[in-house]
Amino acid sequence: MKKRGMLCILILTMASSLFAAGCGGGKDSSSDRKESLELLNVSYDPTREFYAKYNELFCKYWKEKNGEDVTITQSHGGSGAQARSVIEGNEADVVTLALAHDITAIEEAGLIDGGWMDEFESDSSPYTSTIVFLVRKGNEKNIKDWDDLIKKDVEVITPNPKTSGGACWNFLAAWSYWQEKDGNNEAETKESMKRLYENVLVLDSGARGATNTFVENRQGDVLVAWENEAYLSMEEYPGQYEIITPSVSILAQPSVAVVDQNADEHGTKEIAKAYLEYLYSDEAQRLAGENYYRPSNEEILQEFAGQFDLAMNLVTIDDFGGWDEAYKAFFEDGAVFDQIYAQ
């Protein structure tokens, strides 16, 4: 349990109202009060705000159901880097990462039981997103689609696929566009992708870092971003940015799983599973929509039809043969991304 305090960001020191809602609180001297539970969620960059709110919701639910206080901590970074931290000893009870491959890596390290993708609904993906462009108000470079990102005078911000799950989704969305345009001519598609990465001004390690580079540091002409990150930037900086929807994008499916070995050691298996199951509740699904993630519940997703473009042309990871094949082909050492970036 020592590493948990070192590697996590405590969210429950934010306000006393969280404690009143059942998130944490000191030990009660009454004999019928159970000791407070601790839960660590290791997640990826753009979920910080969502899980800060979701943790409050879940704490209240668990307190009402079981009479137990819960102290939830959360850790954020590039999805690939977060997966490696768990493999190397970050004692996560649950992981909520950007793509299934990162969780599979933890499974292959012996920390997650096989079949994790079937444990929860929708392939253990309680919410989805997609990839869009964020540009500054007025869109001075007239960016409308992927082709505009390879013009010589356009500076692009996108994270590194070697450390960021969001960057992998970005790469595959762009690849899909040029494959369709080039008639599946791989050589031509590679050339377009090479030109794209030649225009990348900063290759941050994670999606949130890329957003900060573009929004706070004012670098680049366009940010290739998670849809939820783009909407959050629009909310935080009203009137300063625009979202551009490309003609081809991808259905991004963040995945969740209990880290079975850690949860067994911590005695948190029951609450860890409940924590992820509750993401599918109507309350949590609406909270996801309010935080600009697309709910996996189709009926609740329709409640946000005015917010999201539900008619987008989205490829899926299945078009690449699933994440195992896609990662091997594009992102392993020496694969397509390395070949392109080395040029």
mmCIF file of C-alpha atoms in Angstrom:
data_model
loop_
_atom_site.group_PDB
_atom_site.id
_atom_site.type_symbol
_atom_site.label_atom_id
_atom_site.label_comp_id
_atom_site.label_asym_id
_atom_site.label_seq_id
_atom_site.Cartn_x
_atom_site.Cartn_y
_atom_site.Cartn_z
ATOM 1 C CA MET A 1 0.000 0.000 0.000
ATOM 2 C CA LYS A 2 2.998 2.347 0.368
ATOM 3 C CA LYS A 3 3.344 2.972 -3.376
ATOM 4 C CA ARG A 4 -0.238 4.073 -3.616
ATOM 5 C CA GLY A 5 0.399 7.241 -1.661
ATOM 6 C CA MET A 6 3.515 7.986 -3.719
ATOM 7 C CA LEU A 7 2.060 7.473 -7.167
ATOM 8 C CA CYS A 8 -1.428 8.936 -6.936
ATOM 9 C CA ILE A 9 -3.073 12.333 -6.900
ATOM 10 C CA LEU A 10 -5.451 12.653 -3.989
ATOM 11 C CA ILE A 11 -8.653 14.223 -5.151
ATOM 12 C CA LEU A 12 -10.444 14.198 -1.867
ATOM 13 C CA THR A 13 -8.631 17.161 -0.352
ATOM 14 C CA MET A 14 -10.453 19.419 -2.785
ATOM 15 C CA ALA A 15 -13.359 20.423 -0.533
ATOM 16 C CA SER A 16 -15.002 19.400 2.725
ATOM 17 C CA SER A 17 -18.262 18.761 0.856
ATOM 18 C CA LEU A 18 -16.661 15.685 -0.705
ATOM 19 C CA PHE A 19 -16.125 14.203 2.737
ATOM 20 C CA ALA A 20 -19.699 14.985 3.654
ATOM 21 C CA ALA A 21 -20.788 13.124 0.527
ATOM 22 C CA GLY A 22 -19.042 9.994 1.756
ATOM 23 C CA CYS A 23 -15.719 10.412 -0.026
ATOM 24 C CA GLY A 24 -13.263 9.654 2.735
ATOM 25 C CA GLY A 25 -13.703 11.056 6.210
ATOM 26 C CA GLY A 26 -11.987 9.966 9.396
ATOM 27 C CA LYS A 27 -12.593 6.721 11.217
ATOM 28 C CA ASP A 28 -15.788 6.670 13.254
ATOM 29 C CA SER A 29 -15.540 5.554 16.875
ATOM 30 C CA SER A 30 -18.885 3.771 16.786
ATOM 31 C CA SER A 31 -18.579 0.001 16.693
ATOM 32 C CA ASP A 32 -20.936 -0.466 13.743
ATOM 33 C CA ARG A 33 -18.996 1.851 11.373
ATOM 34 C CA LYS A 34 -16.661 -0.039 9.040
ATOM 35 C CA GLU A 35 -13.169 1.193 8.277
ATOM 36 C CA SER A 36 -12.961 3.528 5.287
ATOM 37 C CA LEU A 37 -12.109 1.800 2.010
ATOM 38 C CA GLU A 38 -9.394 3.013 -0.360
ATOM 39 C CA LEU A 39 -9.537 2.681 -4.121
ATOM 40 C CA LEU A 40 -6.973 3.738 -6.729
ATOM 41 C CA ASN A 41 -8.041 4.488 -10.303
ATOM 42 C CA VAL A 42 -5.134 4.791 -12.743
ATOM 43 C CA SER A 43 -6.474 6.599 -15.777
ATOM 44 C CA TYR A 44 -5.352 8.572 -18.816
ATOM 45 C CA ASP A 45 -4.968 12.307 -19.328
ATOM 46 C CA PRO A 46 -8.350 13.719 -20.400
ATOM 47 C CA THR A 47 -10.495 11.972 -17.769
ATOM 48 C CA ARG A 48 -9.384 14.094 -14.804
ATOM 49 C CA GLU A 49 -12.471 16.278 -14.624
ATOM 50 C CA PHE A 50 -14.917 13.462 -15.337
ATOM 51 C CA TYR A 51 -13.581 11.141 -12.633
ATOM 52 C CA ALA A 52 -13.352 13.923 -10.057
ATOM 53 C CA LYS A 53 -17.139 14.293 -10.451
ATOM 54 C CA TYR A 54 -17.824 10.583 -10.901
ATOM 55 C CA ASN A 55 -15.965 9.740 -7.692
ATOM 56 C CA GLU A 56 -18.324 11.982 -5.737
ATOM 57 C CA LEU A 57 -21.301 10.271 -7.379
ATOM 58 C CA PHE A 58 -19.967 6.797 -6.656
ATOM 59 C CA CYS A 59 -19.030 7.604 -3.042
ATOM 60 C CA LYS A 60 -22.577 8.768 -2.375
ATOM 61 C CA TYR A 61 -24.009 5.645 -4.026
ATOM 62 C CA TRP A 62 -21.726 3.290 -2.079
ATOM 63 C CA LYS A 63 -22.373 5.034 1.220
ATOM 64 C CA GLU A 64 -26.134 4.778 0.770
ATOM 65 C CA LYS A 65 -25.918 1.143 -0.313
ATOM 66 C CA ASN A 66 -23.339 -0.230 2.122
ATOM 67 C CA GLY A 67 -22.820 2.414 4.811
ATOM 68 C CA GLU A 68 -19.107 2.593 4.028
ATOM 69 C CA ASP A 69 -16.950 5.627 3.340
ATOM 70 C CA VAL A 70 -14.643 5.427 0.335
ATOM 71 C CA THR A 71 -11.414 7.300 -0.291
ATOM 72 C CA ILE A 72 -10.765 7.335 -4.030
ATOM 73 C CA THR A 73 -7.508 8.497 -5.532
ATOM 74 C CA GLN A 74 -6.808 8.997 -9.213
ATOM 75 C CA SER A 75 -3.645 9.083 -11.286
ATOM 76 C CA HIS A 76 -3.367 10.510 -14.825
ATOM 77 C CA GLY A 77 -0.884 10.494 -17.680
ATOM 78 C CA GLY A 78 -0.438 9.162 -21.175
ATOM 79 C CA SER A 79 -2.338 5.879 -21.423
ATOM 80 C CA GLY A 80 0.626 3.775 -22.526
ATOM 81 C CA ALA A 81 2.813 5.270 -19.817
ATOM 82 C CA GLN A 82 0.093 4.644 -17.217
ATOM 83 C CA ALA A 83 -0.171 1.000 -18.251
ATOM 84 C CA ARG A 84 3.582 0.608 -17.865
ATOM 85 C CA SER A 85 3.450 2.220 -14.422
ATOM 86 C CA VAL A 86 0.942 -0.417 -13.276
ATOM 87 C CA ILE A 87 3.093 -3.209 -14.704
ATOM 88 C CA GLU A 88 6.088 -1.736 -12.869
ATOM 89 C CA GLY A 89 4.316 -1.510 -9.509
ATOM 90 C CA ASN A 90 1.728 1.281 -9.403
ATOM 91 C CA GLU A 91 -0.858 -0.515 -7.251
ATOM 92 C CA ALA A 92 -4.018 0.362 -9.153
ATOM 93 C CA ASP A 93 -7.256 -1.325 -8.114
ATOM 94 C CA VAL A 94 -8.850 -0.343 -11.418
ATOM 95 C CA VAL A 95 -7.547 1.035 -14.690
ATOM 96 C CA THR A 96 -9.595 3.262 -16.997
ATOM 97 C CA LEU A 97 -7.341 3.694 -20.010
ATOM 98 C CA ALA A 98 -7.554 5.090 -23.527
ATOM 99 C CA LEU A 99 -7.499 1.825 -25.437
ATOM 100 C CA ALA A 100 -7.843 -1.903 -24.935
ATOM 101 C CA HIS A 101 -4.264 -2.696 -25.908
ATOM 102 C CA ASP A 102 -2.919 -0.899 -22.847
ATOM 103 C CA ILE A 103 -5.078 -3.045 -20.576
ATOM 104 C CA THR A 104 -4.089 -6.175 -22.490
ATOM 105 C CA ALA A 105 -0.453 -5.321 -21.730
ATOM 106 C CA ILE A 106 -1.303 -5.347 -18.003
ATOM 107 C CA GLU A 107 -3.146 -8.655 -18.474
ATOM 108 C CA GLU A 108 -0.087 -10.153 -20.189
ATOM 109 C CA ALA A 109 1.991 -9.070 -17.204
ATOM 110 C CA GLY A 110 -0.220 -11.321 -15.048
ATOM 111 C CA LEU A 111 -2.056 -8.574 -13.155
ATOM 112 C CA ILE A 112 -5.474 -8.813 -14.858
ATOM 113 C CA ASP A 113 -7.407 -12.043 -15.422
ATOM 114 C CA GLY A 114 -8.178 -13.135 -18.966
ATOM 115 C CA GLY A 115 -11.590 -12.236 -20.379
ATOM 116 C CA TRP A 116 -11.600 -8.748 -18.849
ATOM 117 C CA MET A 117 -13.164 -7.238 -21.975
ATOM 118 C CA ASP A 118 -16.287 -9.343 -21.452
ATOM 119 C CA GLU A 119 -16.671 -8.450 -17.771
ATOM 120 C CA PHE A 120 -18.641 -5.253 -18.431
ATOM 121 C CA GLU A 121 -21.036 -4.102 -21.135
ATOM 122 C CA SER A 122 -19.985 -2.753 -24.530
ATOM 123 C CA ASP A 123 -16.610 -4.524 -24.465
ATOM 124 C CA SER A 124 -15.856 -2.885 -21.114
ATOM 125 C CA SER A 125 -16.080 0.544 -22.745
ATOM 126 C CA PRO A 126 -18.658 2.568 -20.739
ATOM 127 C CA TYR A 127 -18.251 5.706 -22.868
ATOM 128 C CA THR A 128 -16.695 6.544 -26.224
ATOM 129 C CA SER A 129 -15.252 9.519 -28.007
ATOM 130 C CA THR A 130 -13.791 10.368 -31.400
ATOM 131 C CA ILE A 131 -11.061 12.515 -32.930
ATOM 132 C CA VAL A 132 -11.647 16.103 -34.062
ATOM 133 C CA PHE A 133 -9.613 19.231 -34.799
ATOM 134 C CA LEU A 134 -9.469 22.228 -32.479
ATOM 135 C CA VAL A 135 -8.539 25.523 -34.159
ATOM 136 C CA ARG A 136 -8.409 29.109 -32.981
ATOM 137 C CA LYS A 137 -11.453 31.305 -33.526
ATOM 138 C CA GLY A 138 -11.668 32.416 -37.134
ATOM 139 C CA ASN A 139 -9.747 29.352 -38.398
ATOM 140 C CA GLU A 140 -7.122 31.506 -40.102
ATOM 141 C CA LYS A 141 -5.547 28.567 -41.969
ATOM 142 C CA ASN A 142 -8.981 27.423 -43.241
ATOM 143 C CA ILE A 143 -8.549 23.900 -41.878
ATOM 144 C CA LYS A 144 -11.423 21.626 -42.882
ATOM 145 C CA ASP A 145 -10.021 18.110 -43.277
ATOM 146 C CA TRP A 146 -6.914 15.965 -42.918
ATOM 147 C CA ASP A 147 -5.440 17.228 -46.211
ATOM 148 C CA ASP A 148 -5.206 20.698 -44.728
ATOM 149 C CA LEU A 149 -2.924 19.391 -41.985
ATOM 150 C CA ILE A 150 -0.160 18.568 -44.483
ATOM 151 C CA LYS A 151 0.029 22.021 -46.043
ATOM 152 C CA LYS A 152 3.482 23.519 -45.611
ATOM 153 C CA ASP A 153 2.353 26.491 -43.517
ATOM 154 C CA VAL A 154 0.265 24.519 -40.960
ATOM 155 C CA GLU A 155 1.705 23.666 -37.549
ATOM 156 C CA VAL A 156 0.079 20.618 -35.918
ATOM 157 C CA ILE A 157 -0.070 19.598 -32.257
ATOM 158 C CA THR A 158 -0.670 15.914 -31.472
ATOM 159 C CA PRO A 159 0.808 13.618 -28.788
ATOM 160 C CA ASN A 160 3.207 10.710 -29.228
ATOM 161 C CA PRO A 161 1.660 7.293 -30.064
ATOM 162 C CA LYS A 162 4.489 5.573 -28.195
ATOM 163 C CA THR A 163 3.203 6.958 -24.877
ATOM 164 C CA SER A 164 -0.335 8.236 -25.530
ATOM 165 C CA GLY A 165 -3.417 6.174 -26.311
ATOM 166 C CA GLY A 166 -5.172 9.220 -27.724
ATOM 167 C CA ALA A 167 -2.275 9.676 -30.130
ATOM 168 C CA CYS A 168 -2.826 6.131 -31.406
ATOM 169 C CA TRP A 169 -6.462 6.948 -32.135
ATOM 170 C CA ASN A 170 -5.314 10.172 -33.882
ATOM 171 C CA PHE A 171 -2.890 8.229 -36.054
ATOM 172 C CA LEU A 172 -5.430 5.599 -37.079
ATOM 173 C CA ALA A 173 -8.080 8.219 -37.896
ATOM 174 C CA ALA A 174 -5.644 10.020 -40.191
ATOM 175 C CA TRP A 175 -4.465 6.740 -41.739
ATOM 176 C CA SER A 176 -8.077 5.747 -42.473
ATOM 177 C CA TYR A 177 -8.715 9.037 -44.267
ATOM 178 C CA TRP A 178 -5.703 8.692 -46.567
ATOM 179 C CA GLN A 179 -6.237 4.984 -47.154
ATOM 180 C CA GLU A 180 -9.738 5.781 -48.379
ATOM 181 C CA LYS A 181 -8.516 8.699 -50.488
ATOM 182 C CA ASP A 182 -5.495 6.838 -51.895
ATOM 183 C CA GLY A 183 -7.440 3.700 -52.780
ATOM 184 C CA ASN A 184 -5.621 1.645 -50.136
ATOM 185 C CA ASN A 185 -2.241 2.503 -51.656
ATOM 186 C CA GLU A 186 -0.024 2.043 -48.615
ATOM 187 C CA ALA A 187 2.981 3.830 -50.092
ATOM 188 C CA GLU A 188 0.949 6.959 -50.822
ATOM 189 C CA THR A 189 -0.709 6.813 -47.416
ATOM 190 C CA LYS A 190 2.683 6.562 -45.702
ATOM 191 C CA GLU A 191 3.857 9.604 -47.648
ATOM 192 C CA SER A 192 0.820 11.618 -46.498
ATOM 193 C CA MET A 193 1.378 10.500 -42.909
ATOM 194 C CA LYS A 194 5.058 11.460 -43.155
ATOM 195 C CA ARG A 195 4.051 14.938 -44.289
ATOM 196 C CA LEU A 196 1.591 15.158 -41.386
ATOM 197 C CA TYR A 197 4.267 14.382 -38.791
ATOM 198 C CA GLU A 198 6.715 16.730 -40.492
ATOM 199 C CA ASN A 199 4.200 19.444 -39.577
ATOM 200 C CA VAL A 200 3.947 18.378 -35.933
ATOM 201 C CA LEU A 201 5.460 21.196 -33.902
ATOM 202 C CA VAL A 202 5.372 19.444 -30.507
ATOM 203 C CA LEU A 203 4.934 15.705 -29.858
ATOM 204 C CA ASP A 204 3.775 15.667 -26.227
ATOM 205 C CA SER A 205 3.748 12.484 -24.158
ATOM 206 C CA GLY A 206 -0.002 12.654 -23.448
ATOM 207 C CA ALA A 207 -3.250 14.140 -24.717
ATOM 208 C CA ARG A 208 -3.604 16.668 -21.896
ATOM 209 C CA GLY A 209 -0.052 17.858 -22.436
ATOM 210 C CA ALA A 210 -0.843 18.413 -26.120
ATOM 211 C CA THR A 211 -3.960 20.384 -25.180
ATOM 212 C CA ASN A 212 -1.919 22.565 -22.821
ATOM 213 C CA THR A 213 0.665 23.164 -25.542
ATOM 214 C CA PHE A 214 -2.018 24.368 -27.932
ATOM 215 C CA VAL A 215 -4.424 26.135 -25.586
ATOM 216 C CA GLU A 216 -2.287 27.495 -22.766
ATOM 217 C CA ASN A 217 1.069 27.911 -24.516
ATOM 218 C CA ARG A 218 -0.587 29.088 -27.747
ATOM 219 C CA GLN A 219 1.598 26.927 -29.996
ATOM 220 C CA GLY A 220 0.457 25.488 -33.316
ATOM 221 C CA ASP A 221 -2.426 26.138 -35.700
ATOM 222 C CA VAL A 222 -4.466 22.998 -35.015
ATOM 223 C CA LEU A 223 -4.769 20.437 -32.239
ATOM 224 C CA VAL A 224 -5.709 16.868 -33.193
ATOM 225 C CA ALA A 225 -7.712 15.977 -30.119
ATOM 226 C CA TRP A 226 -10.185 13.793 -28.337
ATOM 227 C CA GLU A 227 -13.642 15.239 -28.919
ATOM 228 C CA ASN A 228 -14.151 15.610 -25.160
ATOM 229 C CA GLU A 229 -10.866 17.533 -24.799
ATOM 230 C CA ALA A 230 -11.870 19.886 -27.600
ATOM 231 C CA TYR A 231 -15.259 20.590 -25.996
ATOM 232 C CA LEU A 232 -13.626 21.144 -22.611
ATOM 233 C CA SER A 233 -11.275 23.715 -24.144
ATOM 234 C CA MET A 234 -14.265 25.453 -25.739
ATOM 235 C CA GLU A 235 -15.959 25.560 -22.335
ATOM 236 C CA GLU A 236 -12.921 26.872 -20.487
ATOM 237 C CA TYR A 237 -12.034 29.478 -23.120
ATOM 238 C CA PRO A 238 -15.373 30.666 -24.538
ATOM 239 C CA GLY A 239 -15.194 32.411 -27.881
ATOM 240 C CA GLN A 240 -11.539 31.509 -28.502
ATOM 241 C CA TYR A 241 -11.711 28.181 -30.321
ATOM 242 C CA GLU A 242 -13.691 26.215 -32.910
ATOM 243 C CA ILE A 243 -14.159 22.484 -33.406
ATOM 244 C CA ILE A 244 -13.699 21.101 -36.928
ATOM 245 C CA THR A 245 -15.105 17.656 -37.705
ATOM 246 C CA PRO A 246 -13.020 15.812 -40.333
ATOM 247 C CA SER A 247 -14.744 13.830 -43.072
ATOM 248 C CA VAL A 248 -13.336 10.578 -41.654
ATOM 249 C CA SER A 249 -12.611 9.871 -37.997
ATOM 250 C CA ILE A 250 -12.619 6.868 -35.668
ATOM 251 C CA LEU A 251 -14.802 5.526 -32.870
ATOM 252 C CA ALA A 252 -12.457 5.792 -29.892
ATOM 253 C CA GLN A 253 -13.335 3.266 -27.184
ATOM 254 C CA PRO A 254 -11.600 3.819 -23.831
ATOM 255 C CA SER A 255 -11.550 0.618 -21.788
ATOM 256 C CA VAL A 256 -11.875 -0.212 -18.085
ATOM 257 C CA ALA A 257 -10.823 -3.202 -15.991
ATOM 258 C CA VAL A 258 -10.265 -4.374 -12.437
ATOM 259 C CA VAL A 259 -6.566 -5.030 -11.738
ATOM 260 C CA ASP A 260 -7.340 -8.398 -10.210
ATOM 261 C CA GLN A 261 -4.026 -9.159 -8.512
ATOM 262 C CA ASN A 262 -3.854 -5.764 -6.786
ATOM 263 C CA ALA A 263 -7.527 -5.725 -5.835
ATOM 264 C CA ASP A 264 -7.203 -9.203 -4.313
ATOM 265 C CA GLU A 265 -4.194 -8.113 -2.270
ATOM 266 C CA HIS A 266 -5.936 -4.917 -1.124
ATOM 267 C CA GLY A 267 -9.237 -6.637 -0.336
ATOM 268 C CA THR A 268 -11.014 -4.249 -2.728
ATOM 269 C CA LYS A 269 -12.271 -6.669 -5.393
ATOM 270 C CA GLU A 270 -15.958 -6.142 -4.626
ATOM 271 C CA ILE A 271 -15.842 -2.359 -4.573
ATOM 272 C CA ALA A 272 -13.475 -2.184 -7.555
ATOM 273 C CA LYS A 273 -15.947 -4.138 -9.661
ATOM 274 C CA ALA A 274 -18.852 -2.029 -8.390
ATOM 275 C CA TYR A 275 -16.924 1.150 -9.204
ATOM 276 C CA LEU A 276 -16.686 0.139 -12.861
ATOM 277 C CA GLU A 277 -20.212 -1.304 -13.047
ATOM 278 C CA TYR A 278 -21.680 1.964 -11.790
ATOM 279 C CA LEU A 279 -20.184 3.749 -14.805
ATOM 280 C CA TYR A 280 -23.071 2.155 -16.742
ATOM 281 C CA SER A 281 -25.776 3.550 -14.458
ATOM 282 C CA ASP A 282 -28.072 6.202 -15.916
ATOM 283 C CA GLU A 283 -26.629 8.824 -13.562
ATOM 284 C CA ALA A 284 -23.031 8.083 -14.566
ATOM 285 C CA GLN A 285 -23.902 7.859 -18.254
ATOM 286 C CA ARG A 286 -25.466 11.317 -18.143
ATOM 287 C CA LEU A 287 -22.464 12.597 -16.226
ATOM 288 C CA ALA A 288 -20.216 11.245 -18.988
ATOM 289 C CA GLY A 289 -22.304 13.113 -21.575
ATOM 290 C CA GLU A 290 -22.129 16.300 -19.532
ATOM 291 C CA ASN A 291 -18.348 15.907 -19.544
ATOM 292 C CA TYR A 292 -18.345 15.508 -23.345
ATOM 293 C CA TYR A 293 -17.914 11.737 -23.535
ATOM 294 C CA ARG A 294 -20.412 9.803 -25.632
ATOM 295 C CA PRO A 295 -22.507 7.507 -23.381
ATOM 296 C CA SER A 296 -22.473 3.831 -24.384
ATOM 297 C CA ASN A 297 -26.185 3.689 -23.507
ATOM 298 C CA GLU A 298 -27.775 4.520 -26.865
ATOM 299 C CA GLU A 299 -30.926 5.995 -25.353
ATOM 300 C CA ILE A 300 -28.944 8.361 -23.158
ATOM 301 C CA LEU A 301 -26.593 9.161 -26.054
ATOM 302 C CA GLN A 302 -29.624 10.446 -27.969
ATOM 303 C CA GLU A 303 -30.271 12.908 -25.154
ATOM 304 C CA PHE A 304 -27.001 14.552 -26.244
ATOM 305 C CA ALA A 305 -27.781 14.564 -29.969
ATOM 306 C CA GLY A 306 -27.669 18.355 -29.939
ATOM 307 C CA GLN A 307 -24.144 18.283 -28.522
ATOM 308 C CA PHE A 308 -22.493 15.561 -30.589
ATOM 309 C CA ASP A 309 -22.433 15.031 -34.347
ATOM 310 C CA LEU A 310 -23.901 11.537 -34.353
ATOM 311 C CA ALA A 311 -23.736 11.326 -38.165
ATOM 312 C CA MET A 312 -19.924 11.377 -38.316
ATOM 313 C CA ASN A 313 -18.212 8.909 -40.648
ATOM 314 C CA LEU A 314 -16.389 6.752 -38.088
ATOM 315 C CA VAL A 315 -14.184 3.758 -38.759
ATOM 316 C CA THR A 316 -13.612 1.351 -35.863
ATOM 317 C CA ILE A 317 -10.673 -0.570 -34.496
ATOM 318 C CA ASP A 318 -12.241 -3.693 -36.016
ATOM 319 C CA ASP A 319 -11.414 -2.219 -39.442
ATOM 320 C CA PHE A 320 -7.778 -2.720 -38.439
ATOM 321 C CA GLY A 321 -8.291 -6.277 -37.207
ATOM 322 C CA GLY A 322 -8.552 -5.288 -33.533
ATOM 323 C CA TRP A 323 -6.022 -3.669 -31.239
ATOM 324 C CA ASP A 324 -3.533 -6.527 -31.128
ATOM 325 C CA GLU A 325 -3.064 -6.431 -34.893
ATOM 326 C CA ALA A 326 -3.220 -2.641 -35.112
ATOM 327 C CA TYR A 327 -0.621 -2.107 -32.419
ATOM 328 C CA LYS A 328 1.744 -4.650 -33.937
ATOM 329 C CA ALA A 329 1.400 -3.129 -37.399
ATOM 330 C CA PHE A 330 1.631 0.539 -36.465
ATOM 331 C CA PHE A 331 3.062 1.219 -33.011
ATOM 332 C CA GLU A 332 5.487 -1.490 -31.918
ATOM 333 C CA ASP A 333 9.181 -0.675 -32.210
ATOM 334 C CA GLY A 334 10.123 -0.624 -35.890
ATOM 335 C CA ALA A 335 6.479 -0.619 -37.080
ATOM 336 C CA VAL A 336 4.819 1.940 -39.363
ATOM 337 C CA PHE A 337 4.917 4.922 -36.985
ATOM 338 C CA ASP A 338 8.632 4.472 -36.326
ATOM 339 C CA GLN A 339 9.279 4.090 -40.057
ATOM 340 C CA ILE A 340 7.396 7.317 -40.803
ATOM 341 C CA TYR A 341 8.797 9.337 -37.934
ATOM 342 C CA ALA A 342 12.378 8.263 -38.626
ATOM 343 C CA GLN A 343 12.069 9.841 -42.065
#
